[in-house]
Coordinates of C-alpha atoms in Angstrom, one line a residue:
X139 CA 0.0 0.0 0.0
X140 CA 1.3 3.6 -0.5
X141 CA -0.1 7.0 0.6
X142 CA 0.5 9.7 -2.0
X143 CA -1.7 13.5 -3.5
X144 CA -2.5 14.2 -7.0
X145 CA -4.9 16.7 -8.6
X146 CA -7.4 15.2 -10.4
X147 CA -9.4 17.4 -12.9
X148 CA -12.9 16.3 -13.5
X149 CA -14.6 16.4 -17.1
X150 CA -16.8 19.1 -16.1
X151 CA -13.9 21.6 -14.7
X152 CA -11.9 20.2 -17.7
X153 CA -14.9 21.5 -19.6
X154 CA -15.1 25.0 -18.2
X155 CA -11.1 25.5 -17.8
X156 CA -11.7 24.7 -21.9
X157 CA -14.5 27.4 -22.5
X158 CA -12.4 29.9 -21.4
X159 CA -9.6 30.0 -24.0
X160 CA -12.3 30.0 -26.6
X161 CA -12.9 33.0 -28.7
X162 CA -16.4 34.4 -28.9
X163 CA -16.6 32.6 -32.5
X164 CA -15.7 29.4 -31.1
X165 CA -17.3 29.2 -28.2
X166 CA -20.6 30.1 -30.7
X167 CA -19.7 26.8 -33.0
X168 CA -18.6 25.1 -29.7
X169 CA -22.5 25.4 -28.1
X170 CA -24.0 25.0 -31.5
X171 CA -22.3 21.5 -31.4
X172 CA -23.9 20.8 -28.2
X173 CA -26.9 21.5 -28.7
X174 CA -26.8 19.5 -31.7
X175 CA -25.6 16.7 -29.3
X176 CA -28.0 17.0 -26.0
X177 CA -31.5 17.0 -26.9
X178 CA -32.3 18.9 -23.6
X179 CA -30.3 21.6 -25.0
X180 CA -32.2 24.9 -26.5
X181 CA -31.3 28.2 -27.4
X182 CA -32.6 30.5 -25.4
X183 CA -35.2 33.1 -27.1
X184 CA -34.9 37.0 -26.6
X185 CA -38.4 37.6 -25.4
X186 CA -38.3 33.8 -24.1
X187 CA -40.6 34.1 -20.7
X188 CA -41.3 30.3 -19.5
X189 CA -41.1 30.0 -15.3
X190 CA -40.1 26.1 -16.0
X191 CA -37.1 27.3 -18.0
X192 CA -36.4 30.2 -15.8
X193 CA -37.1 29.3 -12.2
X194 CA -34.0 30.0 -10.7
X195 CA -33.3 33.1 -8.3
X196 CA -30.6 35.6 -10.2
X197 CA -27.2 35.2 -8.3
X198 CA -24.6 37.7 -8.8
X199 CA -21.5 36.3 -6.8
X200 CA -18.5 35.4 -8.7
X201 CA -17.9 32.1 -9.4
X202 CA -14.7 29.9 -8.6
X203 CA -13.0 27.8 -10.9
X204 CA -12.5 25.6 -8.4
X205 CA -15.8 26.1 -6.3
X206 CA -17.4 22.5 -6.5
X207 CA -20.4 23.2 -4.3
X208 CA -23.7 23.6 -5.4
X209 CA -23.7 21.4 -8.5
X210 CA -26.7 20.1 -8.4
X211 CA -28.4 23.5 -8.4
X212 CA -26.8 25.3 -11.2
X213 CA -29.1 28.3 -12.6
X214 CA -30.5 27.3 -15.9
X215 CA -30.1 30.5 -17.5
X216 CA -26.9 32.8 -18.2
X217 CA -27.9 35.8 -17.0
X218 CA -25.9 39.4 -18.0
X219 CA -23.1 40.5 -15.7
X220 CA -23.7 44.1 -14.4
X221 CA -21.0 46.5 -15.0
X222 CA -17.9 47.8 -13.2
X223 CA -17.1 52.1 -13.1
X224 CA -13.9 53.5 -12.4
X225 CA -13.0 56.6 -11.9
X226 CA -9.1 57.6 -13.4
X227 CA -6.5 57.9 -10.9
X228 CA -8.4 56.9 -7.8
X229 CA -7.3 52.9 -8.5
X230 CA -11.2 52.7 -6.9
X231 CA -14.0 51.1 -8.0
X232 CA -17.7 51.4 -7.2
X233 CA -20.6 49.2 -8.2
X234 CA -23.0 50.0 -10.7
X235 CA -26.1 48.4 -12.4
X236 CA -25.7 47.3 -15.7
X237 CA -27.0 48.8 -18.4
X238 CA -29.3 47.8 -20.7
X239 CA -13.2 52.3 -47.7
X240 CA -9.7 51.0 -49.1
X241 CA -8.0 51.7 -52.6
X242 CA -9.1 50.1 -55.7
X243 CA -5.6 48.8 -56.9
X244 CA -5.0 47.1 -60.4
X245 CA -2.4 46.4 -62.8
X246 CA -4.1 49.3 -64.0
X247 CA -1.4 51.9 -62.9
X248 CA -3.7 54.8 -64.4
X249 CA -6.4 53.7 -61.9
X250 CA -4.6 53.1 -58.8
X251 CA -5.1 55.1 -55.5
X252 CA -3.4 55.1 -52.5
X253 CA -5.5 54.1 -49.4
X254 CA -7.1 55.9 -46.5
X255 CA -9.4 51.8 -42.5
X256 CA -18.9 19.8 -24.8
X257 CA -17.3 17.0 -24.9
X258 CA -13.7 15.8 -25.1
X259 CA -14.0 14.9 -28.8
X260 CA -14.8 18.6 -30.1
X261 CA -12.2 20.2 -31.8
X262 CA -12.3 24.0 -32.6
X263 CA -9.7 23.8 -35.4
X264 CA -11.7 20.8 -37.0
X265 CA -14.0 23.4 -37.5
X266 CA -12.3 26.8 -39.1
X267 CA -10.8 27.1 -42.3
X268 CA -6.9 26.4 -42.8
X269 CA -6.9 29.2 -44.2
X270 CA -5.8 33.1 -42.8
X271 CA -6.6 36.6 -43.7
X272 CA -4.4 39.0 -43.9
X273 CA -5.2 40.8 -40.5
X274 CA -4.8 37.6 -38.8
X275 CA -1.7 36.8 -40.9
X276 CA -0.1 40.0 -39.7
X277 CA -1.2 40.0 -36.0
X278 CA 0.7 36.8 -35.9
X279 CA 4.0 38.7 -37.1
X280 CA 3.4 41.6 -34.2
X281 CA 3.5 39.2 -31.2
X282 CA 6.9 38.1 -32.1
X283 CA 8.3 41.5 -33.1
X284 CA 9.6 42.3 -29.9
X285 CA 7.7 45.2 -29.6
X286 CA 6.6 46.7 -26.1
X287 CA 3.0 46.9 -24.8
X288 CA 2.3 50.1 -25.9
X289 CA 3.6 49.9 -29.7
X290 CA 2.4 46.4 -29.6
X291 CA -1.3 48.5 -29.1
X292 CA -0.3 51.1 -32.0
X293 CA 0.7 48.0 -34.1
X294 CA -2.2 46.2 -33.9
X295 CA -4.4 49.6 -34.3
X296 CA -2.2 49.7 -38.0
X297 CA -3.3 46.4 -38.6
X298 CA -7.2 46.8 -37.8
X299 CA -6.6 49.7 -40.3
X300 CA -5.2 47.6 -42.9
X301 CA -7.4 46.8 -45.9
X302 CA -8.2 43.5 -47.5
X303 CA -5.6 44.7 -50.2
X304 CA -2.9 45.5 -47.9
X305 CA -3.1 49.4 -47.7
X306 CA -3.3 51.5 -44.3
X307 CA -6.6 53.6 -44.6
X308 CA -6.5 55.8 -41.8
X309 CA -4.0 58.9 -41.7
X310 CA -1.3 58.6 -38.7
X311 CA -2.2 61.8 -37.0
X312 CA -5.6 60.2 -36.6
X313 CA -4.4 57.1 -35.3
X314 CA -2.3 59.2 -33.2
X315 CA -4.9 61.5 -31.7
X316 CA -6.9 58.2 -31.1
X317 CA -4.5 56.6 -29.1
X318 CA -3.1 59.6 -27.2
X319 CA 0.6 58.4 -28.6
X320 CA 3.5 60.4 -30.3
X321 CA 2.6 60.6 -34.2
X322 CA 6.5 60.2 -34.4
X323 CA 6.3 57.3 -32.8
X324 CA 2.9 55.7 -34.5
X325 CA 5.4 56.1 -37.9
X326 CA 7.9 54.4 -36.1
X327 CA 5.9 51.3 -35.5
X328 CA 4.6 51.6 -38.7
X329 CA 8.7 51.4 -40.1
X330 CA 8.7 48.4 -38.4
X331 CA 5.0 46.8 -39.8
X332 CA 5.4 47.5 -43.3
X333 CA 8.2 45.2 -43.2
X334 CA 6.3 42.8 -42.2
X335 CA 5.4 39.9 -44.8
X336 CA 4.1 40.4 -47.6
X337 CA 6.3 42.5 -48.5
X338 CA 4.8 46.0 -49.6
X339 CA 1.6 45.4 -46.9
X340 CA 0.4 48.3 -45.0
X341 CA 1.9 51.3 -47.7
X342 CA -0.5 54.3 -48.2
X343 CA -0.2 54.3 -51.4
X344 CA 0.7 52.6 -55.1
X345 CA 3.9 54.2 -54.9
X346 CA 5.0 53.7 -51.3
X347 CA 3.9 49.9 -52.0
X348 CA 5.9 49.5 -54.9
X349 CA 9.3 51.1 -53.0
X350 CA 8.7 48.6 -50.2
X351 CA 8.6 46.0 -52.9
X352 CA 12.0 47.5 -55.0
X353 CA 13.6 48.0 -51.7
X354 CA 13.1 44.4 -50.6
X355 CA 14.9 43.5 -53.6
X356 CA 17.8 46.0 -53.7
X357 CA 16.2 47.8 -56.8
X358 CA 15.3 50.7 -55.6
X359 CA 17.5 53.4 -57.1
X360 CA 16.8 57.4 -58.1
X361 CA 15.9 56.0 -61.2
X362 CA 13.1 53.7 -60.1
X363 CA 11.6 56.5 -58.0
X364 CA 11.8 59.2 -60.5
X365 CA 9.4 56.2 -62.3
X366 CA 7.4 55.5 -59.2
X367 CA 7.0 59.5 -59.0
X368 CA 5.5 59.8 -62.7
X369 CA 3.0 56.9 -62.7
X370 CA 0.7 58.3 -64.9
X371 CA 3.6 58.5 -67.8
X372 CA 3.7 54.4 -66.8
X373 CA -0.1 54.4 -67.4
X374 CA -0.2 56.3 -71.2
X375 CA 3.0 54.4 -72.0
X376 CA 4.5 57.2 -73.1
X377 CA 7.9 56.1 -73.4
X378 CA 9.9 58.8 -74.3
X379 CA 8.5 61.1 -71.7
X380 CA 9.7 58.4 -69.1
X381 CA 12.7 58.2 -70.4
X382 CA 13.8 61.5 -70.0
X383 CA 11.9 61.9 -66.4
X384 CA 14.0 59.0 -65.7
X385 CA 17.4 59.9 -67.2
X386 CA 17.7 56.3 -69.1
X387 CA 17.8 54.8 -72.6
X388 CA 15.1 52.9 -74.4
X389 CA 16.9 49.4 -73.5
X390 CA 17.5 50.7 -69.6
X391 CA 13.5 51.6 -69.5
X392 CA 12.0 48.4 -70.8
X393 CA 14.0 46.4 -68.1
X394 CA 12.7 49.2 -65.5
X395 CA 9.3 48.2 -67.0
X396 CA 9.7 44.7 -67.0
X397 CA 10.7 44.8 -63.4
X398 CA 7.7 46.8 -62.6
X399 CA 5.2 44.2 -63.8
X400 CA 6.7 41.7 -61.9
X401 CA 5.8 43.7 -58.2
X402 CA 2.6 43.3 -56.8
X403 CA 0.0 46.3 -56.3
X404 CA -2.6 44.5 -54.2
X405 CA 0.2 42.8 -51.6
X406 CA -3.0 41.3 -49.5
X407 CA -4.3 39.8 -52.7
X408 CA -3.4 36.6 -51.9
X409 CA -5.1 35.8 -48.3
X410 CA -8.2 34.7 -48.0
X411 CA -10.7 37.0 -47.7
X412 CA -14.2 34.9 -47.9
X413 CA -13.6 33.0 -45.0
X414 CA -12.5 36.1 -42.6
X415 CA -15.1 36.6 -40.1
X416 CA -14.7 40.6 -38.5
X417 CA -13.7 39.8 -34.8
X418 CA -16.4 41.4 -32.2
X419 CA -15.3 42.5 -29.0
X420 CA -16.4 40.5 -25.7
X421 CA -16.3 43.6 -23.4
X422 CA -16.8 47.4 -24.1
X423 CA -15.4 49.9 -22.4
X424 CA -17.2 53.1 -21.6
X425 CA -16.5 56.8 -20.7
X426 CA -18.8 58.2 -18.4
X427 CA -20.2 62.0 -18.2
X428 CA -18.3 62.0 -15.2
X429 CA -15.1 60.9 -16.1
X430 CA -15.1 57.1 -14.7
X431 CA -14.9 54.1 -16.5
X432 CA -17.5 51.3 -17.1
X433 CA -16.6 48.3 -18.0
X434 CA -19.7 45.8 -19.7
X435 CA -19.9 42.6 -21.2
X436 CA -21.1 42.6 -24.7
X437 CA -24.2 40.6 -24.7
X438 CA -23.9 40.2 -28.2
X439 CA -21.7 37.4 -28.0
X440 CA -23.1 35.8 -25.2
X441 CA -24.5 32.0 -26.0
X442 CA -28.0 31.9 -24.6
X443 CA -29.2 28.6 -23.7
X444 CA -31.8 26.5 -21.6
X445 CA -32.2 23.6 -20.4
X446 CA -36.1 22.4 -21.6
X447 CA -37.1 21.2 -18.3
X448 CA -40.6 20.3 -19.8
X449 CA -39.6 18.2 -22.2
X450 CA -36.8 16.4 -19.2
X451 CA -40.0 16.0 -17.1
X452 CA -41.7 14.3 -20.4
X453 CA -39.2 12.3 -20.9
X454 CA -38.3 11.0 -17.3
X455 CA -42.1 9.9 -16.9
X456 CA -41.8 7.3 -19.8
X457 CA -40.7 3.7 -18.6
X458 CA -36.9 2.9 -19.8
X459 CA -34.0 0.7 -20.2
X460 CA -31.5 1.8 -18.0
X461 CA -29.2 2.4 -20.9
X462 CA -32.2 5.4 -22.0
X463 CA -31.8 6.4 -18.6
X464 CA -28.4 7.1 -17.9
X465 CA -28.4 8.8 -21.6
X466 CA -31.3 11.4 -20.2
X467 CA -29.5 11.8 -16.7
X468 CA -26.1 12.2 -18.9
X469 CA -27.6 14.6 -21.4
X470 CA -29.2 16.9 -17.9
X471 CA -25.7 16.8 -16.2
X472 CA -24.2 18.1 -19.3
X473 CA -26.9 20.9 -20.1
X474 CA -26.5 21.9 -16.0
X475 CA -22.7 22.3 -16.3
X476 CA -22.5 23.9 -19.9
X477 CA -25.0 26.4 -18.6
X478 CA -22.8 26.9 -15.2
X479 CA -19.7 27.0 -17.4
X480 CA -20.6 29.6 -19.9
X481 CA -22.4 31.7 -16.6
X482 CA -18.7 31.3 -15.0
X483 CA -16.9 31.9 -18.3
X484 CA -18.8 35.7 -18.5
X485 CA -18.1 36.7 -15.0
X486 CA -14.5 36.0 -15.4
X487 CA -13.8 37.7 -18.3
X488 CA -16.0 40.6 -16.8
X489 CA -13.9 40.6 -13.9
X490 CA -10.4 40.4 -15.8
X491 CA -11.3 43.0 -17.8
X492 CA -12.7 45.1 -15.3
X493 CA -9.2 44.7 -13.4
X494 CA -7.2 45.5 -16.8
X495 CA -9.1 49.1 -17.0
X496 CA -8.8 49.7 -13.1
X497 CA -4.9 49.0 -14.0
X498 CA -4.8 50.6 -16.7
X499 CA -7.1 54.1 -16.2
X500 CA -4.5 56.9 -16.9
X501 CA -3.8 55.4 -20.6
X502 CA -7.9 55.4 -21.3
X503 CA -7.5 59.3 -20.0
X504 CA -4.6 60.6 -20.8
X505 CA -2.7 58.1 -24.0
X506 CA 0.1 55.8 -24.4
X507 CA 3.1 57.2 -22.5
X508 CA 0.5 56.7 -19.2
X509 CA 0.4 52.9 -19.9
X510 CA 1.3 51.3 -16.8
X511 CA 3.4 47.7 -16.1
X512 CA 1.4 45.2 -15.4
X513 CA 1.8 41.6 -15.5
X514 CA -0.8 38.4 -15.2
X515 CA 0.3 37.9 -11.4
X516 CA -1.0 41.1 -10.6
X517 CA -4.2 40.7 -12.1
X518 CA -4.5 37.4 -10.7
X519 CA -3.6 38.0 -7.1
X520 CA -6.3 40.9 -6.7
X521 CA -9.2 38.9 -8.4
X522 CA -8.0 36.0 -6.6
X523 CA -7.7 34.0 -9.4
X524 CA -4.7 31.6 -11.0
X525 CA -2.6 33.1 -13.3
X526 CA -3.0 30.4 -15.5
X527 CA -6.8 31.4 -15.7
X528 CA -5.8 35.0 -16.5
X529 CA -3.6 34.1 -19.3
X530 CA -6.6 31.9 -20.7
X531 CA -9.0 34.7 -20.4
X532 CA -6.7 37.4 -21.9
X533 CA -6.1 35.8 -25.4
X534 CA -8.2 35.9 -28.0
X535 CA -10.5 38.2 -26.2
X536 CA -11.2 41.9 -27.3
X537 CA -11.9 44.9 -25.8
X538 CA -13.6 47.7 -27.1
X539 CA -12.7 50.9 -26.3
X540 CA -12.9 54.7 -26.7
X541 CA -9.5 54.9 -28.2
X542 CA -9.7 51.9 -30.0
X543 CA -10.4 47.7 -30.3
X544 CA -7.7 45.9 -28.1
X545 CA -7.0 42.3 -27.8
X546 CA -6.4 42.2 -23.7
X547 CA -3.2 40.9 -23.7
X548 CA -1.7 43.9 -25.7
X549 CA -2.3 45.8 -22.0
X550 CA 0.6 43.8 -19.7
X551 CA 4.2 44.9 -20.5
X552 CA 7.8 44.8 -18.8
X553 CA 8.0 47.4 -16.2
X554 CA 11.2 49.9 -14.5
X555 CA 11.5 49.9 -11.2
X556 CA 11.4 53.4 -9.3
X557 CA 13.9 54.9 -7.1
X558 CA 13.3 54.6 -3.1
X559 CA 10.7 51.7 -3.9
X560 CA 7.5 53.7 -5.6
X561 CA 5.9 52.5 -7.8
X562 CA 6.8 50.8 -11.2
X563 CA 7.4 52.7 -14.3
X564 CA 5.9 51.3 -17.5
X565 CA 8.5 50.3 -20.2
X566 CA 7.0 52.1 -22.9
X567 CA 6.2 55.1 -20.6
X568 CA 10.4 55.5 -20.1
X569 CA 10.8 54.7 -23.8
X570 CA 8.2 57.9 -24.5
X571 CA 10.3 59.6 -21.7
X572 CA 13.4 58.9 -23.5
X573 CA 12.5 60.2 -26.9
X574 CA 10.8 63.7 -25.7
X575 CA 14.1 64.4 -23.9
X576 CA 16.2 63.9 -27.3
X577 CA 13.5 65.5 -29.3
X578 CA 13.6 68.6 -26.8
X579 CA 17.6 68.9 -27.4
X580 CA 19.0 72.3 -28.0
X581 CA 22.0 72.6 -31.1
X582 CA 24.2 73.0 -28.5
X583 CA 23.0 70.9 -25.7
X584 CA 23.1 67.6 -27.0
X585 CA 21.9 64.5 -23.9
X586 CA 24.4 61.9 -23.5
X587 CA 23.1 58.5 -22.6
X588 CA 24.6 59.6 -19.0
X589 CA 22.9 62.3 -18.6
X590 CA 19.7 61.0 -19.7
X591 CA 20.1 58.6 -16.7
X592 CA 20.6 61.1 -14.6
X593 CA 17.6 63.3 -15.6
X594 CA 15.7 59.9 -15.5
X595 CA 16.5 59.3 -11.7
X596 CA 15.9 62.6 -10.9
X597 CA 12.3 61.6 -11.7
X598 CA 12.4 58.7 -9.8
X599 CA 13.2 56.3 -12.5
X600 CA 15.9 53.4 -11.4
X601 CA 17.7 52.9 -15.1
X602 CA 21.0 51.7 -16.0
X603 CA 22.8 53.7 -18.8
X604 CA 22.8 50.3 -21.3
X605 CA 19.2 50.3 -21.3
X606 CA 18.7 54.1 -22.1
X607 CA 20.9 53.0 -25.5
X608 CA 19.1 49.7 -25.5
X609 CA 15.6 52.1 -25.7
X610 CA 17.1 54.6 -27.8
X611 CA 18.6 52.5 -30.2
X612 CA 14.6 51.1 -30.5
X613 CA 13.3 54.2 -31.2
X614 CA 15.9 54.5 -34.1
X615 CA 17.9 57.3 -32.4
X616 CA 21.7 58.1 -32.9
X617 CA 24.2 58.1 -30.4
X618 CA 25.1 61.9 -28.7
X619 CA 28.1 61.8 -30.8
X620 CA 26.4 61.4 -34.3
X621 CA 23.2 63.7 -33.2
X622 CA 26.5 66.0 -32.7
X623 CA 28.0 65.6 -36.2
X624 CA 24.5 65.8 -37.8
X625 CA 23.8 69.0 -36.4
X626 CA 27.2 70.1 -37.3
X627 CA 26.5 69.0 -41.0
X628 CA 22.8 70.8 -40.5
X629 CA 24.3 74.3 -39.4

């Protein structure tokens, strides 16, 4: 004999631990497969008033993932979450009641514009396409390009801006105003996007695409852009004209030609585009008159189902075999825990999300360079929650916000610790710090990395000298010795 402890995880938290990770669009095909499955399974009707269906008191407590008490008496329907207000800068909350077009590119260089914006055996990818649109496509690039929370959130706002074709459609400053960030910095992230595959994606226009494209391939020289620059000469082949624009022979400008047709003006052409569903957000995010916060879950996306107790009670009173009868009591313990599940599923994300804006108030108020460190531990420990259930919760969900559509993750970043123990700086906030310094230089007052550090400290930021250049470097910014020299050159 031997004494020993392991965790056991039952099908039904199995179940729910599963329903969390799902995106809105799966979970849909996910509950759609179940009720396919459980005949005592319905979905529930908007104006749907029946007392057998909807007999059970409304509770509002949050709960558990690992609260196993009260099975028996799970409430048949998912009632709405009420809402959560914060007000900026307080770190408080209160309670509240809830309540109730891109370019048209061708080979056609004449007519080419730039652009302006249940059960164990189910498997979710069994049921989505192999194929990827374009957005998806490039999200995938941004979480592995190493950028920080806060350009991550620019990047992705590029990206939701991106057309089926592969152009950007909304003007920086826009994006910029939106977000409360740097418009010097929104180009900065977009530097670092438009190389990003395919190659030519997320230009403003035919010509920008095409110079990503020639650039990409080494071919981009002052003849090719004195070409790119007189695309209407392309367009009436007039041949002589571009020969002289572009300061080449006849032989020279067929091969520039040649080359030409050979570049792609629709670089999103080849991603699906039929089988991209637009994402919907699971939580909005609201500014009040009053300046707070509320924080709601979008009912929209909500499965609504019931458990058809009439047609149970039916069903029960006919005599049968006790295989029919543990297939009845199976199909009512599944119905009671997907309806329990999908109840707990809503609260959790409400209250993730609700924690995410509480953390995250001054960048809803006041922009990008407010965006504070946060991790999933944090968030955890004050919902009281695992961190592996935060991490579930926080991908592939969305928020929708004032200054924009956010996948929740995109809000935790690295953080800088701050001098006599205060609180943490966010790494992107000292980044934003970094560059207003350098942009507020004088000619003859140039900031070495040094004294950078030390203005830093001064405002209570604990930062070694290597990661000032480490930042700088990011942001694309010369040493003190070549900003020097270039304004030497400049004078």
């Amino acid at each position: 004999m031997r004494q020993g402890q392991s965790l056991v995880m039952t099908p039904q938290l199995q179940q729910a631990i599963k329903l969390l990770q799902l995106s809105n669009q799966e979970l849909a095909e996910f509950v759609e497969a179940e009720i396919e499955r459980n005949p005592l399974l319905n979905k529930a009707e908007e104006n749907a008033e029946s007392a057998d269906q909807a007999e059970a008191p409304t509770r509002r407590e949050q709960l558990s993932l690992d609260d196993t008490s009260g099975l028996g008496t799970a409430r048949d329907q998912l009632d709405a979450p009420g809402e959560d207000v914060f007000e900026p800068g307080t770190g408080s909350d209160a309670a509240m009641p809830a309540e109730g077009s891109g370019p048209s590119a061708t080979t056609d260089w004449s007519n080419a514009t730039g652009g302006s914006f249940s059960g164990d055996d189910y498997d979710v990818t069994a049921n989505m396409s192999t194929d990827i649109s374009l957005q998806e496509h490039l999200h995938n690039q941004l979480n592995i390009a190493g950028f920080s929370a806060a350009d991550r959130l620019i990047g992705a706002r590029l990206i939701d801006e991106t057309d089926e074709a592969g152009y950007l459609r909304a003007s920086l400053a826009d994006i910029a105003e939106a977000l409360g960030a740097d418009e010097a910095n929104v180009e900065a992230v977009l530097a670092v996007c438009q190389g990003f595959e395919p190659t030519g994606v997320m230009a403003r226009s035919i010509p920008e695409c095409l110079t990503l494209q020639l650039k990409d391939r080494g071919r981009f020289d002052p003849a090719m852009e004195a070409m790119l620059a007189n695309l209407d000469l392309v367009a009436k082949h007039d041949l002589k004209a571009l020969a002289d624009v572009c300061g080449v022979d006849k032989a020279d400008l067929l091969d520039m030609l040649a080359e030409l047709r050979q570049l792609s003006p629709k670089p999103g052409g080849g991603f699906s585009s039929d089988t991209s569903v637009a994402v919907a957000p699971d939580v909005f995010v609201r500014e009040l008159p009053n300046g707070m916060f509320a924080v709601e879950l979008n009912a929209e996306t909500l499965p609504r189902v019931l458990m058809d107790k009439a047609y149970y009670a039916e069903v029960t009173a006919i005599p049968m075999r006790d295989q029919e009868k543990e297939f009845i009591s199976e199909c009512a313990a599944n119905a009671t825990w997907l309806i329990k599940s999908l109840d707990q599923r809503a609260r959790t994300i409400l209250k993730v999300a609700s924690e995410i804006v509480r953390q995250q108030d001054a960048f809803f108020a006041h922009g990008v360079a407010h965006l504070r460190p946060l991790n999933l531990k944090q968030v955890a420990d004050v919902i009281e929650m695992h961190e592996s259930t935060v991490s579930r919760v926080t991908s592939n969900k969305y928020m929708a916000t004032p200054r924009g559509f956010f996948e929740l993750k995109y809000f935790f970043s690295a953080s800088i610790p701050a001098t006599g123990g205060g609180e943490a700086h966010s790494a992107e906030a000292v980044r934003h710090r970094i560059k207003m310094l350098i942009d507020g230089e004088q000619e003859d007052g140039v900031l070495s990395d040094d004294q950078i550090v030390e203005i830093l400290t001064s405002y209570g930021i604990d930062i070694a000298r290597r990661t000032v250049a480490k930042y700088r470097e990011s942001l694309n910014i010369p040493s003190s010795v070549q900003r020097r020299r270039i304004n030497r050159a400049s004078a």
